[in-house]
XYZ file of C-alpha atoms in Angstrom:
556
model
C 18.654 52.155 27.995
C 17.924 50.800 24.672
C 16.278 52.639 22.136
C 13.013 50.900 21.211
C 13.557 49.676 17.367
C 10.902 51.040 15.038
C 8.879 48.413 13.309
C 11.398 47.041 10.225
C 10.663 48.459 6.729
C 10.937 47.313 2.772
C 13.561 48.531 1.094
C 11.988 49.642 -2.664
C 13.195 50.363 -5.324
C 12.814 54.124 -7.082
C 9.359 52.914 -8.397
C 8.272 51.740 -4.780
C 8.481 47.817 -5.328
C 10.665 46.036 -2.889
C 14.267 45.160 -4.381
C 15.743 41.782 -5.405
C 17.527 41.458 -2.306
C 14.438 41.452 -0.278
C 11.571 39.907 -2.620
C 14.951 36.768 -2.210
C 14.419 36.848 1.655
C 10.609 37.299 2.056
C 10.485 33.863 -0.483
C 13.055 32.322 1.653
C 10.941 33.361 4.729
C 8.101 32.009 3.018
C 9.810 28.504 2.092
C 11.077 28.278 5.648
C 6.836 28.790 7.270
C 5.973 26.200 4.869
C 9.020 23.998 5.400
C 8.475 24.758 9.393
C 4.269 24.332 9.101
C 4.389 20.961 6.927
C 6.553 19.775 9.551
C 4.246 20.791 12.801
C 1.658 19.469 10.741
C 3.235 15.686 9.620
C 4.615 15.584 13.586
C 2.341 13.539 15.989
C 0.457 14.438 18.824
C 2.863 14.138 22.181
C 0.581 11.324 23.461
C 1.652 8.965 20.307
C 5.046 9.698 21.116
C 4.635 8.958 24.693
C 3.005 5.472 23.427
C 5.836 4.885 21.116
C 8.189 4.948 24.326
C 5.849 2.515 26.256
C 5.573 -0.235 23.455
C 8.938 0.005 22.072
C 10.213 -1.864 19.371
C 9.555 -5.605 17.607
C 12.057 -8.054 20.043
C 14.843 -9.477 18.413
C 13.014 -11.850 15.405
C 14.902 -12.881 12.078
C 11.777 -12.094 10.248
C 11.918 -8.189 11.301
C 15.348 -6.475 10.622
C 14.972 -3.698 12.923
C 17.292 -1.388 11.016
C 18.014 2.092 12.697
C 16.436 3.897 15.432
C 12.224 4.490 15.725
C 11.631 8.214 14.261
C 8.211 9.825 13.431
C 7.814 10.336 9.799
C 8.069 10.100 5.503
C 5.742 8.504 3.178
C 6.176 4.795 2.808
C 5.166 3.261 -0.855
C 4.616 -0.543 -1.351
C 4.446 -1.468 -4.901
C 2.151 -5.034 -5.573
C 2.010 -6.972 -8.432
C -1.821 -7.400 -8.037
C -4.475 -4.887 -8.760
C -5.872 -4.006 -5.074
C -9.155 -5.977 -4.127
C -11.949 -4.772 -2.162
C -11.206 -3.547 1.190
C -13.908 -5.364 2.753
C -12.661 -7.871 4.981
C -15.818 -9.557 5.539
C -15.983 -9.902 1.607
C -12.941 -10.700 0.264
C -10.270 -13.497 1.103
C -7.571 -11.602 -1.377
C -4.412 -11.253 -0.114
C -4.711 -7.972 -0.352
C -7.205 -6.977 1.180
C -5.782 -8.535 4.086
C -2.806 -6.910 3.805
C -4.144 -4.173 3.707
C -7.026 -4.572 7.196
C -3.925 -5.298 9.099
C -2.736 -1.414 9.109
C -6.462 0.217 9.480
C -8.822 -1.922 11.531
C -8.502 -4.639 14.948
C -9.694 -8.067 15.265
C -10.725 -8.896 18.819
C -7.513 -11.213 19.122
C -4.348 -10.854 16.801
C -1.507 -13.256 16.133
C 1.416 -13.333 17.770
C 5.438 -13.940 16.642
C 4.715 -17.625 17.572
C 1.533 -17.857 15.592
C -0.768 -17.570 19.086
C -4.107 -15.843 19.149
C -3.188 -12.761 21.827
C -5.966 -10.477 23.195
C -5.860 -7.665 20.850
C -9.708 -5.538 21.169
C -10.598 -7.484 24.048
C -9.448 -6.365 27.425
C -9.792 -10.263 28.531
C -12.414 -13.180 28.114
C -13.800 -16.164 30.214
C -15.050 -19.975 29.015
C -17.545 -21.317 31.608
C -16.986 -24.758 32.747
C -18.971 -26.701 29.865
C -16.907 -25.075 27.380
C -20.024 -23.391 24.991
C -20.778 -19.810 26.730
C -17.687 -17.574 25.815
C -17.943 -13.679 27.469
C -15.232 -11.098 25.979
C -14.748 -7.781 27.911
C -13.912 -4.977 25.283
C -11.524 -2.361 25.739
C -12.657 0.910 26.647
C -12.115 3.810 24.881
C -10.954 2.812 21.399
C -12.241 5.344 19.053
C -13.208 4.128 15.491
C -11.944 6.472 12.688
C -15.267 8.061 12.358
C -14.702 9.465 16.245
C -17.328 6.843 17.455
C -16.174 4.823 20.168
C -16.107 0.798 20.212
C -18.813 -1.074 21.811
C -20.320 -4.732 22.176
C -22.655 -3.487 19.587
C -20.242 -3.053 17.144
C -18.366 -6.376 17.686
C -21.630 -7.955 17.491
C -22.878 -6.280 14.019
C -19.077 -6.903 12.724
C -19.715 -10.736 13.585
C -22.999 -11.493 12.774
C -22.370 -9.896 9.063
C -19.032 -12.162 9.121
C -20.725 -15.222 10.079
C -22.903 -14.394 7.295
C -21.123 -14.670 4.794
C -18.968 -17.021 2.925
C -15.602 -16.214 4.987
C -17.349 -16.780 8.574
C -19.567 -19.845 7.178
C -17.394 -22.337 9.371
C -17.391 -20.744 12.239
C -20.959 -19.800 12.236
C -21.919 -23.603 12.468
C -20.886 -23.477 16.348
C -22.699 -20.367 17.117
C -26.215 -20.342 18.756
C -26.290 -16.646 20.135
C -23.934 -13.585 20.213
C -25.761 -10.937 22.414
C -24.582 -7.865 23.832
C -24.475 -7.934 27.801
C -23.747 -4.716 28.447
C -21.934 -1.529 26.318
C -18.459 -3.201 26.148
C -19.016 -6.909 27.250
C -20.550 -9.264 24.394
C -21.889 -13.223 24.862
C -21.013 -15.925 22.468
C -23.085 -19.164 22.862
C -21.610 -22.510 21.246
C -23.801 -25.351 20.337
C -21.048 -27.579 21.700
C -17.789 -26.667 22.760
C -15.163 -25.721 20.149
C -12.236 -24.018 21.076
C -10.698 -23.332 17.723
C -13.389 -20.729 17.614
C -10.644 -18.706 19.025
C -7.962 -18.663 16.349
C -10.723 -18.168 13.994
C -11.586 -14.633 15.501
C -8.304 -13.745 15.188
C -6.499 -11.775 12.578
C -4.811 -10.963 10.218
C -6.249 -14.490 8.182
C -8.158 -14.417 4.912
C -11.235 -15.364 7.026
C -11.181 -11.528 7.812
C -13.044 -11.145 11.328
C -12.045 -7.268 11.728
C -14.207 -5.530 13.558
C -16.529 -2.297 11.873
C -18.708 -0.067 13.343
C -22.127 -0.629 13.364
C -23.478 2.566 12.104
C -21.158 1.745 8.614
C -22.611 -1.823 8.637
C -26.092 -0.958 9.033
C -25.388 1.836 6.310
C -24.336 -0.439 3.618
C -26.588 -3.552 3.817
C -26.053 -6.386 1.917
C -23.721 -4.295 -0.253
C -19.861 -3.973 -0.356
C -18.144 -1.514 2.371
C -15.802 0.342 -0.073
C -14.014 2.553 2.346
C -14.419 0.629 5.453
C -14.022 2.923 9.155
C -12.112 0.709 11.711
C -10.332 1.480 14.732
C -6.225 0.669 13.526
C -3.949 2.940 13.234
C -4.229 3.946 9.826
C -7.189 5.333 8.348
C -8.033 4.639 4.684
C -7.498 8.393 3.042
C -7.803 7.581 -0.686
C -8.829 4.558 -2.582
C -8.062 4.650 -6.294
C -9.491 1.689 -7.882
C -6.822 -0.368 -9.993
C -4.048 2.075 -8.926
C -3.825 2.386 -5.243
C -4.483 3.140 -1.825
C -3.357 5.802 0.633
C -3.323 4.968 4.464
C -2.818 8.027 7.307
C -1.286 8.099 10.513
C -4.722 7.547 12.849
C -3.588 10.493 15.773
C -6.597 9.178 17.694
C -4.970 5.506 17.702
C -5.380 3.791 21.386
C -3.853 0.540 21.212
C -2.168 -1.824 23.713
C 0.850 -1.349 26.011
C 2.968 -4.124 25.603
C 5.784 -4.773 23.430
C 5.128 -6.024 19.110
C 4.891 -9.440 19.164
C 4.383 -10.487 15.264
C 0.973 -8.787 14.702
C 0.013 -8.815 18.313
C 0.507 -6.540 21.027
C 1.838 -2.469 20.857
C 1.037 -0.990 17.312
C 2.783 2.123 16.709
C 2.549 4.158 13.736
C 5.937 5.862 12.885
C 4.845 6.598 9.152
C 2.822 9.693 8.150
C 1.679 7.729 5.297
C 1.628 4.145 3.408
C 1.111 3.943 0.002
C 0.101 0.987 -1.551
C 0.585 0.587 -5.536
C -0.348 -1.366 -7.968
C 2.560 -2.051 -9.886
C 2.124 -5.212 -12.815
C 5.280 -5.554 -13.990
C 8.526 -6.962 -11.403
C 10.981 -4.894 -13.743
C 9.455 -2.001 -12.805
C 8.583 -2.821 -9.421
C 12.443 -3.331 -8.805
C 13.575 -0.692 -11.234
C 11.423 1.706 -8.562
C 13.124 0.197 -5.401
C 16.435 1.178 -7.355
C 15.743 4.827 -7.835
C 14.167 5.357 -4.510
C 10.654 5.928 -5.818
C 9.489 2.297 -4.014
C 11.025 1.302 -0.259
C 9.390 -2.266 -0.977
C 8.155 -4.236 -3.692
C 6.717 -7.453 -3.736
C 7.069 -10.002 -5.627
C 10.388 -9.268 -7.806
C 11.360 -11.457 -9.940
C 13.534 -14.581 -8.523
C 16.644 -14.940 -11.065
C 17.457 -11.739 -9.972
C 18.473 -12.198 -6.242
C 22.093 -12.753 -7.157
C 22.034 -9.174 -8.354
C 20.962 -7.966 -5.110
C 22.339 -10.328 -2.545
C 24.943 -8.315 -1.436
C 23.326 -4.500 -2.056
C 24.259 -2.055 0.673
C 21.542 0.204 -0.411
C 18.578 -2.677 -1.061
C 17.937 -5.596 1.417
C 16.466 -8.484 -0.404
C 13.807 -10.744 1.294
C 13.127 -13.868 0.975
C 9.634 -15.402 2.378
C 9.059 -19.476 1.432
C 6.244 -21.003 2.847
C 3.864 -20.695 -0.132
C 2.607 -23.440 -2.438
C 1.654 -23.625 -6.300
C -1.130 -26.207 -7.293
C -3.737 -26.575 -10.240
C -6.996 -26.167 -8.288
C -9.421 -28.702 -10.723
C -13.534 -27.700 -10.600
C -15.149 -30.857 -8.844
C -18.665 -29.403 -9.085
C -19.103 -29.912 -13.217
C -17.406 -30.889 -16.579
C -14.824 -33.811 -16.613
C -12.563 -33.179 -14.075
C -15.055 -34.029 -11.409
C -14.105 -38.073 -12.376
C -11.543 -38.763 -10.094
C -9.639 -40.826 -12.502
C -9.137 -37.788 -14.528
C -7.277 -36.304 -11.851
C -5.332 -38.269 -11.097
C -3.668 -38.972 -14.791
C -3.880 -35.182 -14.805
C -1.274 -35.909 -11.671
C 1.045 -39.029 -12.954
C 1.418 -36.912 -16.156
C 3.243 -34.178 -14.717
C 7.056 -34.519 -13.356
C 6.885 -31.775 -10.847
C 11.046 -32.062 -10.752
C 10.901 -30.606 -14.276
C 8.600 -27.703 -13.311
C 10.593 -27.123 -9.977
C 13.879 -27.064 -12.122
C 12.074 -24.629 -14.509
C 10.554 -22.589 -11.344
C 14.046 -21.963 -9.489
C 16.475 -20.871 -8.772
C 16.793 -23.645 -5.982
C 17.006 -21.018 -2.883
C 13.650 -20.334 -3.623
C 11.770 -23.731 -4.794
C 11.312 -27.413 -3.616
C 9.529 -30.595 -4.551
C 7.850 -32.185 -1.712
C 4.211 -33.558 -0.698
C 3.513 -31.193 1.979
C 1.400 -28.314 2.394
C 3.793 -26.924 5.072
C 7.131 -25.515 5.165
C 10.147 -28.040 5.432
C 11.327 -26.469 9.070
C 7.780 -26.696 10.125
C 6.357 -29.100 12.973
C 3.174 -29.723 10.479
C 5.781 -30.944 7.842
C 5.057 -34.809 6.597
C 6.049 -36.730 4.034
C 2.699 -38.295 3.968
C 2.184 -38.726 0.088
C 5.444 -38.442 -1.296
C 4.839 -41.646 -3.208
C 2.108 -39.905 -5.382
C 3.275 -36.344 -5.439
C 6.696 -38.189 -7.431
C 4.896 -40.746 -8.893
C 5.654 -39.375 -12.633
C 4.107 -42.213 -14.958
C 2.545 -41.270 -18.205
C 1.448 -44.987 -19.079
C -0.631 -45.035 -15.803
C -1.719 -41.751 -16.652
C -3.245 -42.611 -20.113
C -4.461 -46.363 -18.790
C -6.761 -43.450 -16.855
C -8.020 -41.441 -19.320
C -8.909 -44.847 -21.632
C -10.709 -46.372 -18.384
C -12.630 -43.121 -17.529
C -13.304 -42.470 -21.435
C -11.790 -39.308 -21.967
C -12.540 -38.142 -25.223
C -10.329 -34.886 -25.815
C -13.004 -32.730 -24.194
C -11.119 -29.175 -23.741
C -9.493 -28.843 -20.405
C -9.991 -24.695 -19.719
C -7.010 -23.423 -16.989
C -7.244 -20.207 -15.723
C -3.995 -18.860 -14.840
C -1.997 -15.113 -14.340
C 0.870 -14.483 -16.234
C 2.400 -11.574 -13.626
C 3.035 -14.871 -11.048
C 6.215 -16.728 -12.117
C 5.427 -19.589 -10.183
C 2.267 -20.035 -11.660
C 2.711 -19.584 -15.436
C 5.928 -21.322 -15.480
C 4.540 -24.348 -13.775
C 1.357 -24.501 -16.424
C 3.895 -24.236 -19.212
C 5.638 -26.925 -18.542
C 3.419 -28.751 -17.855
C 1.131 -28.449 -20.288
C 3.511 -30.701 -22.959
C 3.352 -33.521 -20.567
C -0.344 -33.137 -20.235
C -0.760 -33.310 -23.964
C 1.758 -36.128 -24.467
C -0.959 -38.778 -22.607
C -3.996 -37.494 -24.058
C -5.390 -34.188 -22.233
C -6.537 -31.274 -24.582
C -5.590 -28.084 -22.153
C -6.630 -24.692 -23.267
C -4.627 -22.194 -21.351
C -6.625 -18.855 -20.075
C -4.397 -16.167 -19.129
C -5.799 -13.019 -17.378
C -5.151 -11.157 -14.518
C -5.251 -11.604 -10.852
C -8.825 -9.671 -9.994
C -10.132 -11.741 -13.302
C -9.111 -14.906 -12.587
C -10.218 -13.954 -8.590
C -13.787 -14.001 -9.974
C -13.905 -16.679 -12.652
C -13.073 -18.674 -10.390
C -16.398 -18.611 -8.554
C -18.398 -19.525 -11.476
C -18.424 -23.202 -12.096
C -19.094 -23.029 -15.877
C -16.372 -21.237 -16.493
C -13.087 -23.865 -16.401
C -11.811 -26.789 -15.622
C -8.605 -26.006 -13.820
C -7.180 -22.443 -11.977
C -4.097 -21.836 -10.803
C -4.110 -20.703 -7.352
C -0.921 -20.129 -4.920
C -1.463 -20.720 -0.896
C 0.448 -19.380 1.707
C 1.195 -21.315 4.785
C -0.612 -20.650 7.716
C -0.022 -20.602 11.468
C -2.761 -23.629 11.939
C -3.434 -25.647 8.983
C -6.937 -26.223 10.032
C -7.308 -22.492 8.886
C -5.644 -23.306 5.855
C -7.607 -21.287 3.071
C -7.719 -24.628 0.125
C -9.097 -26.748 2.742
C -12.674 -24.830 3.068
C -15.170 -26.168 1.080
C -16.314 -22.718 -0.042
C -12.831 -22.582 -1.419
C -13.426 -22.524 -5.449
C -13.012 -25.872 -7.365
C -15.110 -27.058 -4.165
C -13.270 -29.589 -2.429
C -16.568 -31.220 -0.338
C -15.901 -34.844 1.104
C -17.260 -36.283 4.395
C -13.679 -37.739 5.223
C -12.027 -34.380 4.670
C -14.725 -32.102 6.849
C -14.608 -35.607 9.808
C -10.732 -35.119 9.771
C -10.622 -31.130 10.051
C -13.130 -30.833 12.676
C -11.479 -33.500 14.681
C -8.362 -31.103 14.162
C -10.359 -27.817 15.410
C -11.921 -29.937 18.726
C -8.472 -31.499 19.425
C -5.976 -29.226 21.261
C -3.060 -31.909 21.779
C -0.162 -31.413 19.039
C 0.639 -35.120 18.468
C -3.129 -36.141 17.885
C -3.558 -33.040 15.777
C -0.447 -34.277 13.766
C -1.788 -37.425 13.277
C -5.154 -36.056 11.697
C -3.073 -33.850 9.908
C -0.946 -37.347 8.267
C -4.716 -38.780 7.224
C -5.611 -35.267 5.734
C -2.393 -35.975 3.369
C -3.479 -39.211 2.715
C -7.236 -38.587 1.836
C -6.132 -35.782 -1.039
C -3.782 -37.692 -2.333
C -6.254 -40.458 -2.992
C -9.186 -37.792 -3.739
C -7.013 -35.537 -5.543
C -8.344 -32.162 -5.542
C -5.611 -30.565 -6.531
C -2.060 -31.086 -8.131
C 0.435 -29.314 -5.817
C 3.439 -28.183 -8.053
C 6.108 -27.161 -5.757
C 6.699 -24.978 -2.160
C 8.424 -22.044 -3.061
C 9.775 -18.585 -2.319
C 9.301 -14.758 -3.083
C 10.783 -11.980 -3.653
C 10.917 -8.923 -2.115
C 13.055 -5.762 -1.832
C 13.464 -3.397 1.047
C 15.824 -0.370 0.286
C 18.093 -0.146 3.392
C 17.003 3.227 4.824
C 13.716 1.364 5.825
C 13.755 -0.679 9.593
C 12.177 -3.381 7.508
C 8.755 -5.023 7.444
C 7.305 -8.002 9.443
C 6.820 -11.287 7.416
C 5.171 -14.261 8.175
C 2.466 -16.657 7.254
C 2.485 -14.678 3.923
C 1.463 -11.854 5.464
C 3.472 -8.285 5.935
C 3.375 -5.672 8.366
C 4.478 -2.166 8.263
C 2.791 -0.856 11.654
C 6.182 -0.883 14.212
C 8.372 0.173 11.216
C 9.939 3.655 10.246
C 11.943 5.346 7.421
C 15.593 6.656 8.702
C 17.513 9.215 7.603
């Protein structure tokens, strides 16, 4: 039989401290616990694990790379060029502040890879017959961050302080009554039936109907959320204004099981954390990605995709679909005569600024406010958009009696396409007549001097492409600069009542034609970012200038 061991001992030294030998192995033993605890700790519970299996991973989709196999874990850091916005969704249209909703909170329907509106917090929904009374069953058992549990209430509070405001303004029009039927069924009433109402409740889209609990709604008022509680699968942790933001792993997370489908469907979170930075300046954005201290960065800077085309450490990502325009205030000072606008348009030669924005991968003249290789693509206005002709342009001025009032435009430095476009152009303004004063400032400035009529005459403003163009952010009328005409609102809401592509289409053709005879805004060029992945990460989801990182993981 063996000898029962007697309980182990320190060795010690002649002066009764433990020797070198074993203070070296109690600190190993003690970096090992750690090592062994941080890991128990950053591993999920069994049941996430078990969801992981069910969902699986994003199908086959060029705009997800899919690198590696899923694994649990590592901090993921994001560096943006733009100081973070508010996190309230219901508040602010930033991009953002979208970006960031779509890892911690739920719309009741989410966007698929085709740019559908997919169930995503409701279970299912009916219409009745007459097309007005809409009833959405809720799932059960979704816990909000704060432990409380989703109800109709909730959805209800969420929607009534969305239709509230300025984001929810246009759908609001249609509704008559939103009532709660029971704990997780909610009523909406139409005044007449609308079925766009559906892809406006969906997310992620700067018109921001996520879903918060009542309790926090009630709680804050009138006032901003700051740290809103949602029911994604991140949870905001830490919020430092200017700097960044810090997103956890939500282990209470009950989403759908079915497979990713763009933003739709199975959401699991493989990273412990996301990290989202603010990071000004593209060198040192991409100078992070380099050395590892970044896995993404958006918005590098374009001349440099050469460098990294062919990287086998850094993926480089390229995501057109956005558009640069000078957004002109039509509410006061002189660019609310239409004449002015339009020699502010014939005195540009937008194939000079789209040679100065390249390279040519990621720019492209054309009238359209969608992509090339989309169906809503139309040449519809191509005559004006080229229509370079600085005689016409001055025969304006001298027939709406421009006198060399001062033309203020607001624009950000830290967006190539942007400042490059004002700089050129600003030469060909002057050469007719216009006296521009450029404003440079940054993003979150120029985000709210924009709202305040007295404050310019022009603002730069890039929009991204958008699954439906009737959601398209320029064409509300809340949208600053104020583009309000009967013919545009008669042609949109024909869009949002019509469900038939090739009558859409056609709406969409007279929409072209109307601002390029109104003139709202000068559209520059379509172009192209930026961004860099290193390799190690499966890569993010982009479209509709939005970006996912729910579905993703860090490998080895």
């Amino acid at each position: 039989m063996k000898a029962a061991s007697s309980p182990p001992t320190l060795r010690t030294t002649a002066s009764g401290l433990p020797g070198r030998a074993v203070l070296f192995r109690l600190r190993l033993l003690i970096a090992v616990c750690a090592l062994a605890c941080t890991w128990a700790l950053a591993q999920p519970p069994q049941r996430l694990i078990d969801y992981a299996a069910a969902v699986g991973v994003h199908p086959e989709d060029p705009r997800i790379p899919n690198v590696g196999t899923p694994r649990f874990g590592g901090v993921f850091t994001y560096a943006h060029n733009e100081t973070l916005a508010s996190l309230d969704a219901h508040k602010s249209a930033a991009a953002t502040t979208v970006t960031l909703n779509i890892h911690f909170a739920e719309g009741l329907f989410a966007l698929d890879a085709t740019g559908t509106s997919r169930p995503d917090l409701v279970d299912s929904y009916t219409v009745s017959d007459d097309g007005t009374v809409y009833t959405f069953s809720l799932r059960q058992g979704v816990p909000f961050h704060n432990g409380e549990i989703l109800g109709a209430a909730d959805v209800v509070a969420s929607l009534q302080r969305w239709f509230g405001g300025t984001l929810g303004s246009q759908a609001a029009r249609y509704i008559s009554e939103l009532n709660v039927v029971d704990q997780y069924t909610v009523e909406m009433v139409l005044t007449e039936p609308y079925p766009f109402i559906i892809y406006q409740l969906t997310v992620p889209q700067t018109s921001g109907a996520y879903i918060y609990p009542r309790s926090q709604i009630e709680a804050v008022g009138d006032g901003t959320i700051d740290t809103p509680i949602a029911t994604g699968p991140y949870y905001v942790a830490d919020v430092r204004e200017g700097d960044y933001v810090r997103l956890v792993r939500f282990d209470d997370y009950v989403g759908r099981v079915e497979p990713p489908s763009g933003f739709a469907g199975g959401r699991v979170a493989y990273l412990d954390e996301i990290i989202i930075q603010t990071v000004p300046d593209a060198i040192v954005r991409m100078a992070g990605v380099e050395t590892g201290q970044f896995d993404k960065a958006h918005n590098a800077t374009n001349d440099m995709y050469s460098l990294y085309a062919n990287r086998p450490d850094i993926r480089p990502r390229i995501a057109m679909g956005s558009f640069a325009t000078a957004q002109f205030n039509k509410r006061q000072g002189p660019m609310t005569d239409q004449r002015l606008r339009l020699a502010f348009n014939y005195a540009i030669d937008v194939r000079q600024i789209v040679a100065a924005a390249g390279p040519p991968e990621f720019t492209e003249a054309n009238s359209s406010l969608a992509p090339r290789d989309d169906p809503w693509y139309t040449p519809v206005g191509e005559e004006v958009y080229l229509g370079y002709d600085p005689e016409y342009a001055r025969a304006l001025l001298a027939e709406a009696g421009y006198n060399g009032e001062p033309i203020r435009w607001l624009v950000d430095p830290s967006v190539a396409s942007y400042y490059t476009s004002a700089q050129v152009a600003v030469p060909m303004l002057e050469a007719v007549g216009f006296n521009i004063q450029l404003v440079p400032m940054d993003a979150a400035t120029l985000r709210t001097m924009r709202n305040d009529e007295t404050a310019y005459e022009v603002y730069a403003q890039g929009l991204g492409w958008r699954a439906d163009p009737a959601a398209l952010t320029n064409l509300s009328d809340s949208n600053p600069g104020w583009w309000v005409t009967e013919e545009k609102t008669r042609i949109l809401e024909a869009m949002r009542l019509e469900q038939d592509f090739d009558k859409r289409y056609a709406l969409w053709e007279e929409l072209h034609a109307h601002m390029y005879d109104y003139m709202p805004a000068v559209k520059f060029e379509t172009f192209g970012s930026l961004s860099l992945e290193r390799a190690a990460y499966s890569g993010a989801f982009q479209a509709w200038a939005y970006v996912d990182f729910i579905n993703t993981w860090l490998n080895d």
